[in-house]
Amino acid sequence: MGNWQNMDSLSKRVQAVTPSVTLAVTNQAKALIAQGEEVYGLAGGEPEMDTPNHIKAAAITALQDGKTKYTPAAGIPELREAIAKKLLTENQIEVETKGVCVTSGGKQACFNAILAVVEEGDEVIIPSPYWVSYPEMVRLAGGVPVMIETSAANGWKITAEQFEEAMTPATKMIILNSPGNPTGTIYTEDELKAIGEIASYEDIIIMSDEIYEKLVYGDKKHVSIASISEELSQLSVVVGGFSKAYSMTGWRLGYTATANAAIAQALSKIQGHTTSNATTFAQYGALAALEGPQDFIEDMRQEYDVRRQFVAGRLKSISNISFVEPEGAFYYFVDCTDMGLKSQNLCDKLLNRYKVAMVPGIAFGHDASVRLSYCTTLDVLAEGLSRFEEFCDSH
Ligand SMILES: Cc1ncc(COP(=O)(O)O)c(C=O)c1O
């Protein structure tokens, strides 16, 4: 029995992964709040607005109507159909209803896609900085994450040439995330075409995480790589969800969509053996989200754009940091190289001394940066940024 008290006796798979730094920051901040401290939370990854009422009402009605049993593994047919229709009309992606699998959040959608494709030892290309969970999911699947470094000078994007150079005979998949977390970067159609051409030539699967598709600012446009050609729609697994678009993070609802019938079947099979299905009555809420009024999204987007510009103004007045203005999502990835601190150390000091929570860049593969979220109120942003400025001035 004693053996099971230490990590070494657990599976190699789980030993290979690290705990989520974003969750650790949240827990640290919660501990300070529990001690009566006021903490300015700029670390979160969820809209602070409530889920719109008509979505809640649909889920409540579903509960009252006895929608409390299992559904097909890939979700209720009406929701899968509504997602396929949305993908066609909004994203110009042609997938059949059976190509859609409703999942317990975008996170499970990503994991299902990786598990369906990646074999022991397969390489998965991930542009860095990356969303924390991608490399760990690849490791859990027995694969090898291969990072491609990007830079602020290049808008935090990989080029087709970098993709080509990173490829080996073991490459199975590339993960794209546009709009991206943590940088807010957006790939243009031409950039996606160039990357897609190489993926097509080498027969590489593309997991395209488009969870932030609705949060796009200025004259930028969200384009899905799966919409570019029939060939790319066959090679792509699109990941989408309800968390960020409809402020439904706690509902745990996302989806995968692909035109590739074999992959679609594999995704439903994995879903069937892991969660069985996403929560039944929650799926009816998601259906109402897609079929009901969409003005909530535009209101939220405009609100975030105001905050994005506010943060840019405040950050510009701090001399020892730099940043690329984000084009999408709700994060700033701030380069703090000039302060000479490792990102974990920087965030610990910022939280403990100035009571401002941000996420260390190391979580996203860049130890000289921190991630600042602007999915919080202008009041919290104003005070949090004043304190951040004070912190920066003292280093
Ligand atoms: C890039 C990215 N993909 C996927 C997810 C997962 O979203 P969900 O809450 O729907 O699981 C997140 C959540 O933060 C994210 O940032």
Short mmCIF file of N, CA and C in Angstrom, two decimals, residues 20 29 37 161 176 179 258 265 286 303 355 362:
data_model
loop_
_atom_site.label_atom_id
_atom_site.label_comp_id
_atom_site.label_asym_id
_atom_site.label_seq_id
_atom_site.Cartn_x
_atom_site.Cartn_y
_atom_site.Cartn_z
N SER A 20 -1.65 22.20 -13.77
CA SER A 20 -1.99 23.45 -14.45
C SER A 20 -1.55 24.66 -13.63
N ALA A 29 -4.64 32.90 -5.29
CA ALA A 29 -5.43 34.13 -5.13
C ALA A 29 -6.61 33.87 -4.19
N GLU A 37 -7.93 39.41 2.22
CA GLU A 37 -7.23 40.35 1.34
C GLU A 37 -8.10 40.68 0.13
N GLU A 161 7.20 28.21 -43.49
CA GLU A 161 8.59 27.71 -43.56
C GLU A 161 8.98 27.06 -42.24
N LEU A 176 -3.35 24.41 -34.21
CA LEU A 176 -3.47 25.85 -34.45
C LEU A 176 -4.53 26.40 -33.51
N PRO A 179 -8.46 32.79 -32.87
CA PRO A 179 -7.63 33.66 -32.05
C PRO A 179 -6.96 32.87 -30.91
N THR A 258 -15.60 17.57 -37.94
CA THR A 258 -14.68 17.21 -39.02
C THR A 258 -15.46 16.61 -40.20
N GLN A 265 -15.90 9.19 -36.48
CA GLN A 265 -16.33 7.97 -35.80
C GLN A 265 -15.45 7.72 -34.57
N ALA A 286 -27.40 24.76 -24.82
CA ALA A 286 -26.51 25.08 -25.94
C ALA A 286 -27.31 25.24 -27.23
N GLU A 303 -17.76 45.24 -25.44
CA GLU A 303 -17.32 45.50 -24.07
C GLU A 303 -15.84 45.14 -23.91
N LYS A 355 -0.99 42.30 -4.55
CA LYS A 355 -2.33 41.68 -4.60
C LYS A 355 -2.95 41.72 -6.00
N ILE A 362 5.71 31.18 -18.15
CA ILE A 362 6.29 29.84 -18.25
C ILE A 362 5.20 28.79 -18.52
#
